[in-house]
Amino acid sequence: MSSPPPPPDAAPPGSSSSISNLIDRIARSNNHYETLGVADRDKKNEDNASIDGNALKKAYRKLALQLHPDKCKAEGAEEAFKKVSNAYATLSSAESRAHYDR
């Protein structure tokens, strides 16, 4: 079975509209898990401690490819890239992640 087609008003991945939505989401994020897009909005921050390193790495790589300043010239992309990089740097280290989760 294939997935249903996106709604006609949905922007295709990589379009300027979807990139600007991504940049806005990152700018509004309240914590590193939300910044990387791995947070469950219905759970508190301490529940995000169970997210494994592979999920963090996969989310970071996907965002970094989309937002890298050499590839994306959209307004706010460089700041979003820095925020994503900082979030991953914090959460990828077990020690700094434990400190962040407190």
CSV table of N, CA, C and O in Angstrom, one decimal:
chain,number,residue,atom,x,y,z
A,1,MET,N,0.8,-1.2,0.0
A,1,MET,CA,0.0,0.0,0.0
A,1,MET,C,0.9,1.2,0.0
A,1,MET,O,1.8,1.3,0.7
A,2,SER,N,0.5,2.2,-0.8
A,2,SER,CA,1.3,3.4,-0.8
A,2,SER,C,0.6,4.5,0.1
A,2,SER,O,-0.6,4.4,0.4
A,3,SER,N,1.3,5.4,0.5
A,3,SER,CA,0.8,6.5,1.3
A,3,SER,C,-0.1,7.4,0.5
A,3,SER,O,0.1,7.6,-0.7
A,4,PRO,N,-1.1,8.0,1.1
A,4,PRO,CA,-1.9,8.9,0.4
A,4,PRO,C,-1.1,10.1,-0.1
A,4,PRO,O,-0.2,10.5,0.5
A,5,PRO,N,-1.6,10.7,-1.2
A,5,PRO,CA,-0.8,11.9,-1.7
A,5,PRO,C,-1.0,13.1,-0.8
A,5,PRO,O,-2.0,13.2,0.0
A,6,PRO,N,0.0,14.0,-0.8
A,6,PRO,CA,-0.1,15.1,0.1
A,6,PRO,C,-1.3,16.0,-0.3
A,6,PRO,O,-1.6,16.0,-1.5
A,7,PRO,N,-1.8,16.8,0.6
A,7,PRO,CA,-2.8,17.8,0.2
A,7,PRO,C,-2.3,18.7,-0.9
A,7,PRO,O,-1.1,19.0,-0.9
A,8,PRO,N,-3.2,19.2,-1.8
A,8,PRO,CA,-2.7,20.1,-2.9
A,8,PRO,C,-2.0,21.3,-2.4
A,8,PRO,O,-1.2,21.8,-3.1
A,9,ASP,N,-2.3,21.8,-1.2
A,9,ASP,CA,-1.7,23.0,-0.8
A,9,ASP,C,-0.4,22.8,0.0
A,9,ASP,O,0.3,23.7,0.4
A,10,ALA,N,0.0,21.5,0.2
A,10,ALA,CA,1.2,21.1,0.9
A,10,ALA,C,2.4,21.4,0.0
A,10,ALA,O,2.4,21.1,-1.2
A,11,ALA,N,3.5,22.0,0.6
A,11,ALA,CA,4.7,22.3,-0.1
A,11,ALA,C,5.5,21.0,-0.3
A,11,ALA,O,5.6,20.2,0.7
A,12,PRO,N,6.1,20.8,-1.4
A,12,PRO,CA,7.0,19.6,-1.6
A,12,PRO,C,8.2,19.7,-0.7
A,12,PRO,O,8.7,20.9,-0.5
A,13,PRO,N,8.8,18.6,-0.2
A,13,PRO,CA,10.0,18.7,0.6
A,13,PRO,C,11.1,19.4,-0.2
A,13,PRO,O,11.3,19.2,-1.3
A,14,GLY,N,11.8,20.3,0.5
A,14,GLY,CA,12.9,21.1,-0.1
A,14,GLY,C,12.4,22.4,-0.7
A,14,GLY,O,13.3,23.1,-1.2
A,15,SER,N,11.1,22.6,-0.8
A,15,SER,CA,10.7,23.9,-1.5
A,15,SER,C,10.9,25.0,-0.5
A,15,SER,O,11.1,24.8,0.7
A,16,SER,N,10.9,26.2,-1.0
A,16,SER,CA,11.2,27.4,-0.1
A,16,SER,C,10.2,27.5,1.0
A,16,SER,O,10.5,27.9,2.1
A,17,SER,N,8.9,27.1,0.7
A,17,SER,CA,7.9,27.2,1.7
A,17,SER,C,8.1,26.2,2.8
A,17,SER,O,8.0,26.5,4.0
A,18,SER,N,8.5,25.0,2.5
A,18,SER,CA,8.8,24.0,3.5
A,18,SER,C,10.0,24.3,4.3
A,18,SER,O,10.1,24.1,5.5
A,19,ILE,N,11.0,24.9,3.7
A,19,ILE,CA,12.2,25.4,4.4
A,19,ILE,C,11.9,26.5,5.3
A,19,ILE,O,12.4,26.5,6.5
A,20,SER,N,11.1,27.5,4.9
A,20,SER,CA,10.8,28.6,5.8
A,20,SER,C,9.9,28.1,7.0
A,20,SER,O,10.1,28.6,8.1
A,21,ASN,N,9.0,27.1,6.7
A,21,ASN,CA,8.3,26.5,7.8
A,21,ASN,C,9.2,25.8,8.8
A,21,ASN,O,9.0,25.9,10.0
A,22,LEU,N,10.2,25.1,8.3
A,22,LEU,CA,11.2,24.4,9.1
A,22,LEU,C,12.0,25.4,10.0
A,22,LEU,O,12.2,25.2,11.2
A,23,ILE,N,12.4,26.5,9.3
A,23,ILE,CA,13.2,27.5,10.0
A,23,ILE,C,12.3,28.2,11.1
A,23,ILE,O,12.8,28.4,12.3
A,24,ASP,N,11.1,28.4,10.8
A,24,ASP,CA,10.2,29.0,11.9
A,24,ASP,C,10.0,28.0,13.0
A,24,ASP,O,10.0,28.4,14.2
A,25,ARG,N,9.8,26.7,12.7
A,25,ARG,CA,9.6,25.7,13.8
A,25,ARG,C,10.9,25.7,14.7
A,25,ARG,O,10.7,25.6,15.9
A,26,ILE,N,12.0,25.7,14.1
A,26,ILE,CA,13.3,25.7,14.9
A,26,ILE,C,13.4,26.9,15.7
A,26,ILE,O,13.8,26.9,16.9
A,27,ALA,N,13.1,28.1,15.2
A,27,ALA,CA,13.2,29.3,15.9
A,27,ALA,C,12.2,29.3,17.1
A,27,ALA,O,12.6,29.9,18.1
A,28,ARG,N,11.1,28.7,17.0
A,28,ARG,CA,10.1,28.7,18.1
A,28,ARG,C,10.3,27.5,19.1
A,28,ARG,O,9.7,27.5,20.1
A,29,SER,N,11.2,26.6,18.8
A,29,SER,CA,11.4,25.5,19.7
A,29,SER,C,11.9,25.9,21.0
A,29,SER,O,12.7,26.9,21.2
A,30,ASN,N,11.5,25.2,22.1
A,30,ASN,CA,11.8,25.6,23.4
A,30,ASN,C,12.9,24.8,24.0
A,30,ASN,O,13.4,25.1,25.1
A,31,ASN,N,13.2,23.7,23.4
A,31,ASN,CA,14.3,22.8,24.0
A,31,ASN,C,15.0,22.1,22.8
A,31,ASN,O,14.6,22.2,21.7
A,32,HIS,N,16.1,21.5,23.2
A,32,HIS,CA,17.0,20.9,22.1
A,32,HIS,C,16.3,19.7,21.4
A,32,HIS,O,16.5,19.5,20.3
A,33,TYR,N,15.4,19.0,22.2
A,33,TYR,CA,14.7,17.9,21.6
A,33,TYR,C,13.7,18.4,20.5
A,33,TYR,O,13.6,17.8,19.4
A,34,GLU,N,13.0,19.5,20.8
A,34,GLU,CA,12.1,20.1,19.8
A,34,GLU,C,12.9,20.6,18.6
A,34,GLU,O,12.5,20.5,17.5
A,35,THR,N,14.1,21.2,18.9
A,35,THR,CA,14.9,21.8,17.8
A,35,THR,C,15.2,20.7,16.8
A,35,THR,O,15.1,20.9,15.6
A,36,LEU,N,15.6,19.5,17.3
A,36,LEU,CA,15.9,18.4,16.4
A,36,LEU,C,14.7,17.7,15.9
A,36,LEU,O,14.8,16.9,15.0
A,37,GLY,N,13.5,18.0,16.4
A,37,GLY,CA,12.3,17.4,15.9
A,37,GLY,C,12.1,16.0,16.4
A,37,GLY,O,11.4,15.2,15.8
A,38,VAL,N,12.7,15.6,17.5
A,38,VAL,CA,12.5,14.3,18.1
A,38,VAL,C,11.7,14.3,19.4
A,38,VAL,O,11.5,13.2,19.9
A,39,ALA,N,11.2,15.4,19.8
A,39,ALA,CA,10.4,15.5,21.0
A,39,ALA,C,9.0,15.1,20.8
A,39,ALA,O,8.4,15.4,19.8
A,40,ASP,N,8.5,14.4,21.8
A,40,ASP,CA,7.0,14.1,21.8
A,40,ASP,C,6.4,15.3,22.5
A,40,ASP,O,6.6,15.5,23.7
A,41,ARG,N,5.6,16.0,21.8
A,41,ARG,CA,5.0,17.3,22.4
A,41,ARG,C,4.1,17.0,23.6
A,41,ARG,O,3.8,17.8,24.4
A,42,ASP,N,3.6,15.7,23.7
A,42,ASP,CA,2.7,15.4,24.8
A,42,ASP,C,3.4,15.0,26.0
A,42,ASP,O,2.8,14.8,27.1
A,43,LYS,N,4.7,14.8,26.0
A,43,LYS,CA,5.5,14.4,27.1
A,43,LYS,C,6.3,15.5,27.6
A,43,LYS,O,6.7,16.4,26.9
A,44,LYS,N,6.7,15.4,28.9
A,44,LYS,CA,7.6,16.3,29.5
A,44,LYS,C,9.0,16.1,29.1
A,44,LYS,O,9.3,15.0,28.6
A,45,ASN,N,9.9,17.0,29.3
A,45,ASN,CA,11.3,16.9,28.8
A,45,ASN,C,12.0,15.7,29.4
A,45,ASN,O,12.8,15.1,28.7
A,46,GLU,N,11.7,15.3,30.6
A,46,GLU,CA,12.4,14.2,31.2
A,46,GLU,C,12.1,12.9,30.5
A,46,GLU,O,12.9,11.9,30.5
A,47,ASP,N,11.0,12.8,29.8
A,47,ASP,CA,10.6,11.6,29.1
A,47,ASP,C,11.4,11.5,27.8
A,47,ASP,O,11.5,10.4,27.2
A,48,ASN,N,12.0,12.6,27.3
A,48,ASN,CA,12.8,12.6,26.1
A,48,ASN,C,14.2,11.9,26.3
A,48,ASN,O,14.9,11.7,25.4
A,49,ALA,N,14.5,11.7,27.6
A,49,ALA,CA,15.8,11.0,27.9
A,49,ALA,C,15.9,9.6,27.3
A,49,ALA,O,17.0,9.1,27.0
A,50,SER,N,14.8,9.0,26.9
A,50,SER,CA,14.8,7.7,26.4
A,50,SER,C,15.1,7.7,24.9
A,50,SER,O,15.3,6.6,24.3
A,51,ILE,N,15.2,8.8,24.2
A,51,ILE,CA,15.5,8.9,22.8
A,51,ILE,C,16.9,8.5,22.6
A,51,ILE,O,17.8,9.0,23.2
A,52,ASP,N,17.2,7.5,21.7
A,52,ASP,CA,18.5,7.0,21.5
A,52,ASP,C,19.4,7.9,20.6
A,52,ASP,O,18.9,8.8,19.9
A,53,GLY,N,20.7,7.7,20.7
A,53,GLY,CA,21.6,8.5,20.0
A,53,GLY,C,21.5,8.4,18.5
A,53,GLY,O,21.7,9.3,17.8
A,54,ASN,N,21.0,7.2,18.0
A,54,ASN,CA,20.9,7.1,16.5
A,54,ASN,C,19.7,8.0,16.0
A,54,ASN,O,19.9,8.5,14.9
A,55,ALA,N,18.7,8.1,16.8
A,55,ALA,CA,17.6,9.0,16.4
A,55,ALA,C,18.0,10.4,16.4
A,55,ALA,O,17.7,11.2,15.4
A,56,LEU,N,18.8,10.8,17.3
A,56,LEU,CA,19.3,12.1,17.4
A,56,LEU,C,20.3,12.4,16.2
A,56,LEU,O,20.2,13.5,15.5
A,57,LYS,N,21.1,11.5,15.9
A,57,LYS,CA,22.1,11.6,14.8
A,57,LYS,C,21.3,11.7,13.5
A,57,LYS,O,21.7,12.6,12.6
A,58,LYS,N,20.4,10.9,13.3
A,58,LYS,CA,19.6,10.9,12.0
A,58,LYS,C,18.8,12.2,11.9
A,58,LYS,O,18.9,12.8,10.8
A,59,ALA,N,18.2,12.7,12.9
A,59,ALA,CA,17.5,14.0,12.9
A,59,ALA,C,18.5,15.1,12.6
A,59,ALA,O,18.2,16.0,11.7
A,60,TYR,N,19.6,15.1,13.2
A,60,TYR,CA,20.6,16.2,13.0
A,60,TYR,C,21.1,16.2,11.6
A,60,TYR,O,21.2,17.2,11.0
A,61,ARG,N,21.5,15.0,11.1
A,61,ARG,CA,22.0,15.0,9.7
A,61,ARG,C,21.0,15.5,8.7
A,61,ARG,O,21.4,16.2,7.8
A,62,LYS,N,19.8,15.1,8.9
A,62,LYS,CA,18.7,15.5,7.9
A,62,LYS,C,18.6,17.0,8.0
A,62,LYS,O,18.5,17.7,6.9
A,63,LEU,N,18.5,17.6,9.2
A,63,LEU,CA,18.4,19.0,9.3
A,63,LEU,C,19.6,19.8,8.8
A,63,LEU,O,19.5,20.8,8.2
A,64,ALA,N,20.8,19.3,9.1
A,64,ALA,CA,22.0,19.9,8.7
A,64,ALA,C,22.1,20.0,7.2
A,64,ALA,O,22.6,21.0,6.7
A,65,LEU,N,21.7,18.9,6.5
A,65,LEU,CA,21.8,18.9,5.1
A,65,LEU,C,20.8,20.0,4.5
A,65,LEU,O,21.1,20.6,3.5
A,66,GLN,N,19.7,20.1,5.1
A,66,GLN,CA,18.7,21.1,4.6
A,66,GLN,C,19.0,22.5,4.9
A,66,GLN,O,18.8,23.4,4.1
A,67,LEU,N,19.7,22.8,6.0
A,67,LEU,CA,19.9,24.1,6.5
A,67,LEU,C,21.3,24.6,6.4
A,67,LEU,O,21.6,25.8,6.7
A,68,HIS,N,22.2,23.8,5.9
A,68,HIS,CA,23.6,24.2,5.8
A,68,HIS,C,23.8,25.5,5.0
A,68,HIS,O,23.2,25.6,3.9
A,69,PRO,N,24.5,26.5,5.5
A,69,PRO,CA,24.6,27.8,4.8
A,69,PRO,C,25.1,27.7,3.4
A,69,PRO,O,24.8,28.6,2.6
A,70,ASP,N,25.9,26.7,3.0
A,70,ASP,CA,26.4,26.6,1.7
A,70,ASP,C,25.3,26.1,0.7
A,70,ASP,O,25.4,26.3,-0.5
A,71,LYS,N,24.2,25.5,1.3
A,71,LYS,CA,23.1,24.9,0.5
A,71,LYS,C,21.8,25.7,0.6
A,71,LYS,O,21.0,25.7,-0.4
A,72,CYS,N,21.6,26.4,1.7
A,72,CYS,CA,20.3,27.1,1.9
A,72,CYS,C,20.6,28.5,2.2
A,72,CYS,O,21.3,28.9,3.1
A,73,LYS,N,20.1,29.4,1.3
A,73,LYS,CA,20.3,30.8,1.4
A,73,LYS,C,19.0,31.5,2.0
A,73,LYS,O,18.9,32.7,2.0
A,74,ALA,N,18.1,30.8,2.5
A,74,ALA,CA,16.8,31.3,3.0
A,74,ALA,C,17.1,32.2,4.2
A,74,ALA,O,18.1,31.9,5.0
A,75,GLU,N,16.3,33.2,4.4
A,75,GLU,CA,16.5,34.1,5.6
A,75,GLU,C,16.3,33.3,6.9
A,75,GLU,O,15.3,32.5,7.0
A,76,GLY,N,17.2,33.4,7.8
A,76,GLY,CA,17.1,32.7,9.1
A,76,GLY,C,17.7,31.3,9.1
A,76,GLY,O,17.8,30.6,10.1
A,77,ALA,N,18.2,30.8,7.9
A,77,ALA,CA,18.7,29.4,7.8
A,77,ALA,C,20.0,29.3,8.6
A,77,ALA,O,20.2,28.2,9.2
A,78,GLU,N,20.8,30.3,8.5
A,78,GLU,CA,22.1,30.2,9.2
A,78,GLU,C,21.9,30.1,10.7
A,78,GLU,O,22.6,29.3,11.4
A,79,GLU,N,21.0,30.9,11.3
A,79,GLU,CA,20.7,30.9,12.7
A,79,GLU,C,20.1,29.5,13.1
A,79,GLU,O,20.4,28.9,14.1
A,80,ALA,N,19.2,29.0,12.2
A,80,ALA,CA,18.6,27.7,12.5
A,80,ALA,C,19.6,26.6,12.5
A,80,ALA,O,19.6,25.7,13.3
A,81,PHE,N,20.6,26.7,11.5
A,81,PHE,CA,21.6,25.7,11.4
A,81,PHE,C,22.5,25.7,12.7
A,81,PHE,O,22.8,24.7,13.3
A,82,LYS,N,22.8,26.9,13.2
A,82,LYS,CA,23.6,27.0,14.4
A,82,LYS,C,22.8,26.4,15.6
A,82,LYS,O,23.4,25.8,16.5
A,83,LYS,N,21.5,26.7,15.7
A,83,LYS,CA,20.7,26.2,16.8
A,83,LYS,C,20.6,24.7,16.7
A,83,LYS,O,20.7,24.0,17.8
A,84,VAL,N,20.5,24.1,15.5
A,84,VAL,CA,20.4,22.6,15.4
A,84,VAL,C,21.8,22.0,15.8
A,84,VAL,O,21.8,21.0,16.5
A,85,SER,N,22.9,22.7,15.3
A,85,SER,CA,24.2,22.2,15.7
A,85,SER,C,24.5,22.2,17.2
A,85,SER,O,25.0,21.2,17.7
A,86,ASN,N,24.1,23.3,17.8
A,86,ASN,CA,24.2,23.4,19.2
A,86,ASN,C,23.4,22.3,20.0
A,86,ASN,O,23.9,21.7,20.9
A,87,ALA,N,22.2,22.1,19.5
A,87,ALA,CA,21.3,21.1,20.1
A,87,ALA,C,21.9,19.7,20.0
A,87,ALA,O,22.0,19.0,21.0
A,88,TYR,N,22.4,19.4,18.8
A,88,TYR,CA,23.1,18.1,18.7
A,88,TYR,C,24.3,17.9,19.5
A,88,TYR,O,24.6,16.9,20.1
A,89,ALA,N,25.1,19.0,19.5
A,89,ALA,CA,26.4,18.9,20.3
A,89,ALA,C,26.1,18.7,21.8
A,89,ALA,O,26.8,17.9,22.4
A,90,THR,N,25.0,19.3,22.3
A,90,THR,CA,24.6,19.1,23.7
A,90,THR,C,24.1,17.7,23.9
A,90,THR,O,24.5,17.0,24.9
A,91,LEU,N,23.2,17.2,23.0
A,91,LEU,CA,22.5,15.9,23.3
A,91,LEU,C,23.4,14.7,22.8
A,91,LEU,O,23.1,13.6,23.3
A,92,SER,N,24.4,14.9,22.0
A,92,SER,CA,25.2,13.7,21.5
A,92,SER,C,26.2,13.2,22.6
A,92,SER,O,26.6,12.1,22.6
A,93,SER,N,26.5,14.1,23.5
A,93,SER,CA,27.5,13.7,24.6
A,93,SER,C,26.6,13.2,25.8
A,93,SER,O,25.7,13.9,26.2
A,94,ALA,N,26.9,12.0,26.3
A,94,ALA,CA,26.2,11.5,27.4
A,94,ALA,C,26.2,12.4,28.6
A,94,ALA,O,25.2,12.6,29.3
A,95,GLU,N,27.4,12.9,28.9
A,95,GLU,CA,27.6,13.8,30.0
A,95,GLU,C,26.8,15.1,29.9
A,95,GLU,O,26.1,15.5,30.8
A,96,SER,N,26.9,15.8,28.8
A,96,SER,CA,26.2,17.0,28.6
A,96,SER,C,24.7,16.8,28.5
A,96,SER,O,23.9,17.6,28.9
A,97,ARG,N,24.3,15.7,27.9
A,97,ARG,CA,22.9,15.4,27.8
A,97,ARG,C,22.3,15.2,29.2
A,97,ARG,O,21.2,15.6,29.5
A,98,ALA,N,23.0,14.4,30.1
A,98,ALA,CA,22.5,14.2,31.4
A,98,ALA,C,22.4,15.5,32.2
A,98,ALA,O,21.4,15.8,32.9
A,99,HIS,N,23.4,16.4,32.0
A,99,HIS,CA,23.3,17.7,32.6
A,99,HIS,C,22.1,18.5,32.1
A,99,HIS,O,21.4,19.2,32.8
A,100,TYR,N,21.9,18.5,30.8
A,100,TYR,CA,20.8,19.2,30.1
A,100,TYR,C,19.5,18.7,30.6
A,100,TYR,O,18.5,19.5,30.8
A,101,ASP,N,19.3,17.4,30.8
A,101,ASP,CA,18.0,16.8,31.1
A,101,ASP,C,17.7,17.0,32.6
A,101,ASP,O,16.5,16.8,33.0
A,102,ARG,N,18.6,17.5,33.4
A,102,ARG,CA,18.3,17.8,34.8
A,102,ARG,C,17.3,18.9,35.0
A,102,ARG,O,17.2,19.8,34.3
